[in-house]
Amino acid sequence: MSERVIPLVDQRIRALRAVVPTTPVVPNGLLSDGLGRPLRDLRISVTDRCNFRCSYCMPKEIFDKDYQYLPHSALLTFEEITRLTRLFLAHGVHKIRLTGGEPLLRKNLEILIAQLAALRTVDGQPLDLTLTTNGSLLARKARALKAAGLNRVTVSLDGLDDCVFRRMNDVDFPVANVLEGIAAAQAAGLGPIKVNMVVKRGTNEHQILPMARHFRGSGIVLRFIEYMDVGATNGWRMDEVVPSAEVLRTLQAELPLVPLQASAPGETAERWGYAGPDGRHDPSLGEVGFISSVTQAFCGDCNRARLSTEGKVYLCLFASQGHDLRSLLREGAHDADIASAIGNIWQQRSDRYSELRAALPADAGIGPGRRIEMSYIGG
Ligand code: SAM
Ligand code: SF4
Ligand code: SF4
């Protein structure tokens, strides 16, 4: 057992009651928070369970056979998720990402996807409906997910070397099966596919170039994610973070890249395109992304809210408390009141954890504090 694994303080029970304000916050798509940021992106965790034990997320020592996952009755039902999503859309959300735990472990997920796909944004447009998965069940499920209305998938994959990958997922899961899942997703039309690679020093930084070579020119966008100090159990240390600038230098030594424009405000990844012989971006070679939440804070235009498996809204990945919407749902509140409560929660928001962390000396960190786990809230 790693000495650095920190015992889990269960943050799931801490919640703020979602309050229905006396002055209604009527949804009109124009909601903004205390720092003027709109609400555009909702990440919904559909399960707190996972079949992997990635050490940076669900270390085996904590998430063992005695770990108490949420009981089924605590989980939002598909109808509850769909109802809340409709109200979030009315406030201006355009993009929904299903996550977890491992979202494909949630039984009959296709039914939820079909319900969500039928919803519309505040301007009457179909939503951008995506899912983040470890890919283990994708080969089996890709076609059904597409048929249900899912637009795209992001697959997490931390290396191509089978030994490295098996060690990182810590359940001896072979890399070939994830690659098969990615191929199935591509064949089913769940693209453009993104692949997320968390880079951890001393563990998989030697996989940066093999991953880049593999996905270059494939139509799949590889994104390098800095190992983050989320949760309280992974024993995060700054010296295990490989800064994006270093990843970029490693890539540039062999595969020339040029910076690309951000595709949308609030976009988490910085984009770089592979250059052709003329030194300009060659779209046929594709691009990579860098998600640098440790070395380059991007809170300024963070437009994301997170809905936990049991119906709490979190305003930041590093929040220690969520706002309980499930109680309102189950107490029989009307749509207008729940929408008003959501609006009120967002209006009060002032979270900017990464910016505050960035203001500290590089090795200071803010400490694990009393944060919720990534597997509970989703990425
Ligand atoms: N199980 C799914 C998966 O792995 O794609 C979805 C949930 S997982 C919590 C979402 C994303 O968070 C994954 O891409 C994962 O690599 C990333 N993640 C988890 N813990 C992280 C950490 N400590 N630092 C950076 N990324 C992390
Ligand atoms: Fe599971 Fe995803 Fe966390 Fe890995 S990162 S343990 S696959 S939830
Ligand atoms: Fe958004 Fe919080 Fe991440 Fe900043 S630290 S970008 S506010 S989720």
Coordinates of C-alpha atoms and ligand atoms in Angstrom, one line a residue:
M1 CA 0.0 0.0 0.0
S2 CA 1.2 3.5 -0.9
E3 CA 2.1 5.5 2.2
R4 CA 0.7 8.6 0.7
V5 CA -2.9 7.5 0.4
I6 CA -4.9 9.7 2.7
P7 CA -7.9 8.2 4.5
L8 CA -11.2 9.2 3.0
V9 CA -13.2 11.8 5.0
D10 CA -16.7 11.3 3.6
Q11 CA -17.7 14.5 2.0
R12 CA -20.8 13.2 0.4
I13 CA -22.9 13.8 3.4
R14 CA -22.1 17.5 3.6
A15 CA -24.6 19.4 1.6
L16 CA -26.2 22.8 1.5
R17 CA -29.9 23.0 1.2
A18 CA -30.9 24.4 -2.2
V19 CA -33.0 27.4 -1.3
V20 CA -35.9 28.7 -3.4
P21 CA -35.3 32.5 -3.3
T22 CA -38.1 34.8 -2.4
T23 CA -37.5 36.8 -5.6
P24 CA -37.7 34.2 -8.4
V25 CA -34.8 33.7 -10.8
V26 CA -36.7 33.2 -14.0
P27 CA -34.7 31.1 -16.5
N28 CA -34.0 33.1 -19.7
G29 CA -30.7 31.7 -20.7
L30 CA -28.8 34.8 -19.5
L31 CA -27.8 33.7 -16.0
S32 CA -24.4 34.7 -14.8
D33 CA -22.5 34.1 -11.6
G34 CA -20.9 36.4 -9.1
L35 CA -17.9 36.8 -11.4
G36 CA -20.0 37.4 -14.6
R37 CA -19.6 33.8 -15.9
P38 CA -22.5 32.2 -17.7
L39 CA -23.7 28.6 -17.2
R40 CA -23.2 26.6 -20.3
D41 CA -21.9 23.2 -19.4
L42 CA -23.4 20.6 -17.1
R43 CA -21.5 17.4 -16.2
I44 CA -23.8 14.7 -14.8
S45 CA -22.4 11.8 -12.8
V46 CA -24.6 8.8 -13.3
T47 CA -22.8 6.4 -10.9
D48 CA -20.1 6.5 -8.2
R49 CA -18.9 3.0 -9.1
C50 CA -16.1 2.1 -11.4
N51 CA -14.5 -1.1 -12.7
F52 CA -11.1 0.5 -12.7
R53 CA -9.0 1.6 -9.8
C54 CA -6.8 4.3 -11.3
S55 CA -4.5 5.4 -8.5
Y56 CA -5.0 9.1 -9.1
C57 CA -8.8 8.7 -8.8
M58 CA -10.0 5.6 -6.9
P59 CA -7.0 4.1 -5.2
K60 CA -7.6 0.5 -4.3
E61 CA -6.6 1.0 -0.7
I62 CA -9.6 3.3 -0.2
F63 CA -12.1 2.0 -2.7
D64 CA -11.9 -1.6 -1.5
K65 CA -14.6 -4.2 -1.0
D66 CA -15.7 -2.5 2.2
Y67 CA -16.1 0.9 0.6
Q68 CA -19.7 2.1 0.8
Y69 CA -21.1 3.2 -2.5
L70 CA -24.3 5.1 -2.6
P71 CA -27.4 2.9 -2.3
H72 CA -29.6 2.7 -5.4
S73 CA -32.4 4.7 -3.7
A74 CA -30.0 7.7 -3.3
L75 CA -29.2 7.9 -7.0
L76 CA -31.3 10.3 -9.1
T77 CA -33.6 8.4 -11.4
F78 CA -33.4 8.9 -15.1
E79 CA -36.6 11.0 -14.9
E80 CA -35.1 13.1 -12.1
I81 CA -32.0 13.7 -14.1
T82 CA -33.9 14.6 -17.3
R83 CA -36.1 17.0 -15.4
L84 CA -33.2 18.8 -13.8
T85 CA -31.4 18.9 -17.1
R86 CA -34.4 20.6 -18.7
L87 CA -34.2 23.3 -16.1
F88 CA -30.5 23.7 -16.5
L89 CA -31.0 24.1 -20.2
A90 CA -33.5 26.8 -19.6
H91 CA -30.8 28.7 -17.8
G92 CA -28.5 28.5 -20.8
V93 CA -26.7 25.2 -20.6
H94 CA -25.8 23.9 -24.1
K95 CA -23.6 21.0 -23.4
I96 CA -24.2 17.9 -21.3
R97 CA -21.5 15.4 -20.4
L98 CA -22.3 12.1 -18.7
T99 CA -19.6 10.9 -16.4
G100 CA -19.0 9.0 -13.2
G101 CA -17.5 6.7 -11.8
E102 CA -17.8 4.8 -15.0
P103 CA -21.0 5.9 -16.7
L104 CA -21.3 2.8 -18.8
L105 CA -21.8 0.8 -15.6
R106 CA -25.2 2.5 -15.1
K107 CA -27.8 0.0 -16.2
N108 CA -29.9 1.0 -19.2
L109 CA -28.0 4.3 -19.7
E110 CA -29.3 4.4 -23.3
I111 CA -32.8 5.1 -21.9
L112 CA -31.4 8.2 -20.2
I113 CA -29.5 9.3 -23.3
A114 CA -32.6 9.0 -25.4
Q115 CA -34.5 11.2 -22.9
L116 CA -31.8 13.8 -22.8
A117 CA -31.3 13.8 -26.6
A118 CA -35.0 14.8 -27.0
L119 CA -34.4 18.0 -25.0
R120 CA -33.6 21.4 -26.6
T121 CA -31.5 24.3 -25.5
V122 CA -33.0 27.7 -24.7
D123 CA -32.6 28.7 -28.4
G124 CA -34.4 25.5 -29.6
Q125 CA -31.2 23.7 -30.7
P126 CA -30.3 20.1 -30.0
L127 CA -27.9 19.8 -27.1
D128 CA -24.3 18.7 -27.4
L129 CA -24.5 15.4 -25.6
T130 CA -21.3 13.6 -24.8
L131 CA -19.9 11.0 -22.4
T132 CA -16.6 10.4 -20.8
T133 CA -15.7 6.7 -20.3
N134 CA -12.7 4.5 -19.5
G135 CA -13.7 2.6 -22.7
S136 CA -13.8 -0.8 -21.1
L137 CA -17.5 -1.4 -22.2
L138 CA -17.4 0.7 -25.3
A139 CA -16.9 -2.0 -27.9
R140 CA -20.1 -3.6 -26.7
K141 CA -22.2 -0.4 -26.3
A142 CA -21.0 2.1 -28.9
R143 CA -23.8 1.4 -31.4
A144 CA -26.6 1.4 -28.9
L145 CA -25.3 4.7 -27.4
K146 CA -25.2 6.3 -30.9
A147 CA -28.7 5.0 -31.7
A148 CA -30.0 6.5 -28.4
G149 CA -28.8 9.9 -29.5
L150 CA -25.3 10.3 -28.0
N151 CA -23.2 12.7 -30.1
R152 CA -19.6 12.0 -29.0
V153 CA -17.4 10.2 -26.5
T154 CA -14.2 11.1 -24.7
V155 CA -12.2 8.0 -23.8
S156 CA -9.6 8.1 -21.0
L157 CA -6.4 6.2 -21.8
D158 CA -3.1 6.8 -20.0
G159 CA -0.7 4.8 -22.2
L160 CA -0.3 2.4 -25.0
D161 CA 2.1 0.1 -23.3
D162 CA 0.1 -2.8 -21.9
C163 CA 2.1 -3.2 -18.7
V164 CA 1.9 0.6 -17.9
F165 CA -1.8 0.7 -18.7
R166 CA -2.6 -2.4 -16.6
R167 CA -0.7 -0.9 -13.7
M168 CA -2.4 2.4 -14.0
N169 CA -6.0 1.1 -14.1
D170 CA -4.9 -1.3 -11.3
V171 CA -7.3 -4.0 -12.3
D172 CA -5.1 -5.5 -15.0
F173 CA -7.3 -4.3 -17.8
P174 CA -5.7 -4.7 -21.2
V175 CA -5.1 -1.7 -23.4
A176 CA -6.2 -3.7 -26.5
N177 CA -9.8 -3.7 -25.2
V178 CA -9.9 0.1 -24.8
L179 CA -8.4 0.5 -28.3
E180 CA -11.2 -1.8 -29.6
G181 CA -13.7 0.4 -27.8
I182 CA -12.3 3.5 -29.4
A183 CA -12.5 1.8 -32.9
A184 CA -16.1 0.8 -32.2
A185 CA -17.0 4.3 -31.2
Q186 CA -15.4 5.7 -34.4
A187 CA -17.2 3.1 -36.5
A188 CA -20.5 4.0 -34.8
G189 CA -20.1 7.7 -35.6
L190 CA -19.5 8.9 -32.0
G191 CA -16.9 11.4 -33.2
P192 CA -14.9 13.5 -33.2
I193 CA -13.5 11.3 -30.4
K194 CA -11.2 12.7 -27.8
V195 CA -8.8 10.7 -25.8
N196 CA -7.8 12.0 -22.4
M197 CA -4.3 11.0 -21.0
V198 CA -3.5 12.0 -17.4
V199 CA 0.3 12.4 -17.3
K200 CA 1.9 11.4 -14.0
R201 CA 5.6 11.8 -13.5
G202 CA 7.4 8.6 -12.9
T203 CA 4.5 6.6 -14.1
N204 CA 3.6 7.3 -17.7
E205 CA 5.4 10.3 -19.1
H206 CA 7.4 7.9 -21.4
Q207 CA 4.0 7.2 -23.1
I208 CA 3.5 10.8 -24.3
L209 CA 5.2 10.2 -27.7
P210 CA 3.9 6.7 -28.4
M211 CA 0.4 8.0 -27.7
A212 CA 0.9 11.0 -30.0
R213 CA 2.3 8.9 -32.8
H214 CA -0.6 6.5 -32.5
F215 CA -3.4 9.1 -32.7
R216 CA -1.7 11.6 -35.1
G217 CA -3.7 11.5 -38.3
S218 CA -6.4 9.3 -36.9
G219 CA -9.1 11.9 -36.6
I220 CA -8.9 11.4 -32.8
V221 CA -7.8 14.4 -30.6
L222 CA -5.4 13.4 -27.9
R223 CA -5.5 15.6 -24.8
F224 CA -2.9 15.7 -22.1
I225 CA -4.2 16.3 -18.7
E226 CA -2.1 17.6 -15.8
Y227 CA -2.5 15.4 -12.8
M228 CA -4.7 17.4 -10.5
D229 CA -5.1 17.6 -6.7
V230 CA -8.8 16.7 -6.8
G231 CA -10.3 14.7 -4.0
A232 CA -8.5 13.8 -0.8
T233 CA -7.4 10.2 -1.4
N234 CA -4.8 10.2 -4.2
G235 CA -1.9 11.6 -2.2
W236 CA -1.3 14.2 -4.8
R237 CA 2.1 15.8 -4.9
M238 CA 3.3 18.7 -7.1
D239 CA 6.4 16.9 -8.2
E240 CA 4.3 14.2 -9.9
V241 CA 2.6 16.8 -12.1
V242 CA 4.1 17.0 -15.6
P243 CA 3.4 20.6 -16.7
S244 CA 1.8 20.9 -20.1
A245 CA 4.7 23.1 -21.2
E246 CA 7.0 20.1 -20.6
V247 CA 4.7 17.7 -22.5
L248 CA 4.6 20.2 -25.4
R249 CA 8.4 20.3 -25.5
T250 CA 8.6 16.5 -25.6
L251 CA 6.2 16.4 -28.5
Q252 CA 7.8 19.3 -30.4
A253 CA 11.2 17.5 -30.3
E254 CA 9.8 14.9 -32.8
L255 CA 6.4 16.2 -34.0
P256 CA 6.2 19.9 -34.9
L257 CA 3.1 21.7 -33.6
V258 CA 1.6 25.1 -34.1
P259 CA -0.9 26.9 -31.7
L260 CA -4.6 26.9 -32.8
Q261 CA -7.4 29.2 -31.7
A262 CA -9.7 28.1 -28.9
S263 CA -12.9 26.6 -30.3
A264 CA -15.3 28.1 -27.8
P265 CA -15.2 30.4 -24.7
G266 CA -14.7 28.3 -21.6
E267 CA -13.0 25.6 -23.6
T268 CA -10.8 23.7 -21.1
A269 CA -8.1 22.6 -23.5
E270 CA -5.5 24.6 -25.2
R271 CA -5.3 23.4 -28.8
W272 CA -2.1 22.8 -30.9
G273 CA -2.2 21.4 -34.5
Y274 CA 0.4 19.1 -36.1
A275 CA 2.4 21.1 -38.7
G276 CA 3.0 19.8 -42.2
P277 CA 6.3 20.3 -44.1
D278 CA 5.4 24.0 -44.8
G279 CA 5.3 24.6 -41.0
R280 CA 1.6 25.3 -41.1
H281 CA -1.2 23.3 -39.5
D282 CA -2.0 20.2 -41.6
P283 CA -5.6 19.4 -40.7
S284 CA -5.2 15.8 -42.0
L285 CA -2.7 15.2 -39.2
G286 CA -5.1 16.6 -36.6
E287 CA -4.4 18.3 -33.3
V288 CA -3.7 17.7 -29.6
G289 CA -5.0 19.5 -26.5
F290 CA -3.6 20.4 -23.2
I291 CA -5.7 20.7 -20.0
S292 CA -3.4 22.6 -17.6
S293 CA -5.5 23.1 -14.6
V294 CA -2.5 23.0 -12.3
T295 CA 0.0 25.3 -14.1
Q296 CA -2.4 27.5 -16.0
A297 CA -5.6 28.3 -14.2
F298 CA -8.7 28.8 -16.5
C299 CA -11.3 29.8 -13.9
G300 CA -11.9 33.2 -15.6
D301 CA -14.4 31.7 -18.1
C302 CA -15.3 28.5 -16.2
N303 CA -18.9 27.9 -17.2
R304 CA -19.3 24.4 -15.8
A305 CA -21.6 23.0 -13.1
R306 CA -21.6 19.5 -11.9
L307 CA -24.5 17.4 -10.8
S308 CA -23.6 14.5 -8.5
T309 CA -25.1 11.0 -8.7
E310 CA -27.4 11.9 -5.8
G311 CA -28.5 15.3 -7.1
K312 CA -26.1 17.8 -5.5
V313 CA -24.9 20.6 -7.6
Y314 CA -21.2 21.5 -7.3
L315 CA -19.9 24.8 -8.6
C316 CA -16.3 23.8 -8.9
L317 CA -14.3 20.5 -9.2
F318 CA -12.6 21.4 -6.0
A319 CA -15.7 22.3 -4.0
S320 CA -16.2 20.7 -0.6
Q321 CA -20.0 21.1 -0.5
G322 CA -22.8 20.7 -3.0
H323 CA -26.3 22.1 -3.1
D324 CA -28.9 19.5 -2.6
L325 CA -31.5 19.5 -5.4
R326 CA -32.8 16.0 -4.8
S327 CA -34.6 17.1 -1.6
L328 CA -36.5 19.7 -3.6
L329 CA -37.4 17.2 -6.3
R330 CA -38.5 14.6 -3.8
E331 CA -40.5 17.1 -1.7
G332 CA -42.6 17.8 -4.8
A333 CA -41.3 21.3 -5.6
H334 CA -42.6 22.8 -8.9
D335 CA -40.3 23.3 -11.9
A336 CA -40.4 27.1 -11.4
D337 CA -39.1 26.8 -7.9
I338 CA -36.4 24.3 -8.7
A339 CA -35.3 26.5 -11.7
S340 CA -35.2 29.5 -9.4
A341 CA -33.1 27.6 -6.8
I342 CA -30.6 26.6 -9.6
G343 CA -30.5 30.2 -10.7
N344 CA -29.9 31.4 -7.2
I345 CA -27.1 28.9 -6.6
W346 CA -25.3 30.0 -9.8
Q347 CA -25.8 33.7 -9.0
Q348 CA -24.0 33.2 -5.7
R349 CA -21.0 31.4 -7.3
S350 CA -17.6 32.9 -6.8
D351 CA -15.4 29.7 -7.1
R352 CA -12.0 30.0 -8.7
Y353 CA -9.9 27.4 -7.0
S354 CA -7.2 26.9 -9.7
E355 CA -6.5 30.6 -9.8
L356 CA -6.1 30.8 -6.1
R357 CA -3.8 27.8 -6.1
A358 CA -1.8 29.3 -8.9
A359 CA -1.2 32.4 -6.8
L360 CA 0.7 30.2 -4.2
P361 CA 4.3 29.1 -4.5
A362 CA 4.7 26.1 -6.9
D363 CA 5.1 23.5 -4.2
A364 CA 2.7 24.9 -1.6
G365 CA -0.6 23.4 -2.9
I366 CA -3.7 24.2 -0.9
G367 CA -3.7 20.8 0.7
P368 CA -6.3 18.1 0.3
G369 CA -8.8 20.0 2.5
R370 CA -12.2 18.5 2.6
R371 CA -12.9 18.0 -1.0
I372 CA -15.1 15.6 -2.8
E373 CA -13.7 12.8 -4.9
M374 CA -13.4 12.9 -8.7
S375 CA -15.1 9.5 -8.9
Y376 CA -18.1 10.9 -7.1
I377 CA -18.5 14.1 -9.1
G378 CA -17.1 13.1 -12.4
G379 CA -14.4 14.9 -14.4
Ligands
SAM1 N1 -14.5 6.7 -15.6 C1 -14.6 7.7 -16.7 C2 -13.2 7.9 -17.2 O1 -12.2 7.5 -16.6 O2 -13.2 8.5 -18.3 C3 -15.3 9.0 -16.3 C4 -15.0 9.6 -15.0 S1 -13.3 10.1 -14.7 C5 -13.4 10.7 -13.0 C6 -13.2 11.5 -15.7 C7 -11.9 12.0 -16.1 O3 -11.2 12.5 -14.9 C8 -10.9 11.0 -16.7 O4 -10.5 11.4 -17.9 C9 -9.8 10.9 -15.7 O5 -8.6 10.6 -16.3 C10 -9.8 12.2 -15.1 N2 -9.2 12.2 -13.7 C11 -9.5 11.5 -12.6 N3 -8.7 11.8 -11.6 C12 -7.9 12.8 -12.0 C13 -6.8 13.5 -11.5 N4 -6.4 13.4 -10.2 N5 -6.2 14.5 -12.2 C14 -6.5 14.7 -13.5 N6 -7.5 14.0 -14.1 C15 -8.2 13.1 -13.4
SF4_2 FE1 -12.7 4.9 -12.8 FE2 -12.4 7.0 -14.5 FE3 -11.7 7.2 -11.9 FE4 -10.2 5.7 -13.5 S1 -10.6 7.9 -13.8 S2 -10.9 5.1 -11.5 S3 -11.8 4.8 -14.9 S4 -13.7 6.9 -12.6
SF4_3 FE1 -13.8 25.9 -12.8 FE2 -13.2 25.3 -10.3 FE3 -11.7 24.3 -12.3 FE4 -11.6 27.0 -11.7 S1 -10.9 25.3 -10.4 S2 -11.8 26.1 -13.8 S3 -13.7 27.4 -11.1 S4 -13.9 23.9 -11.9

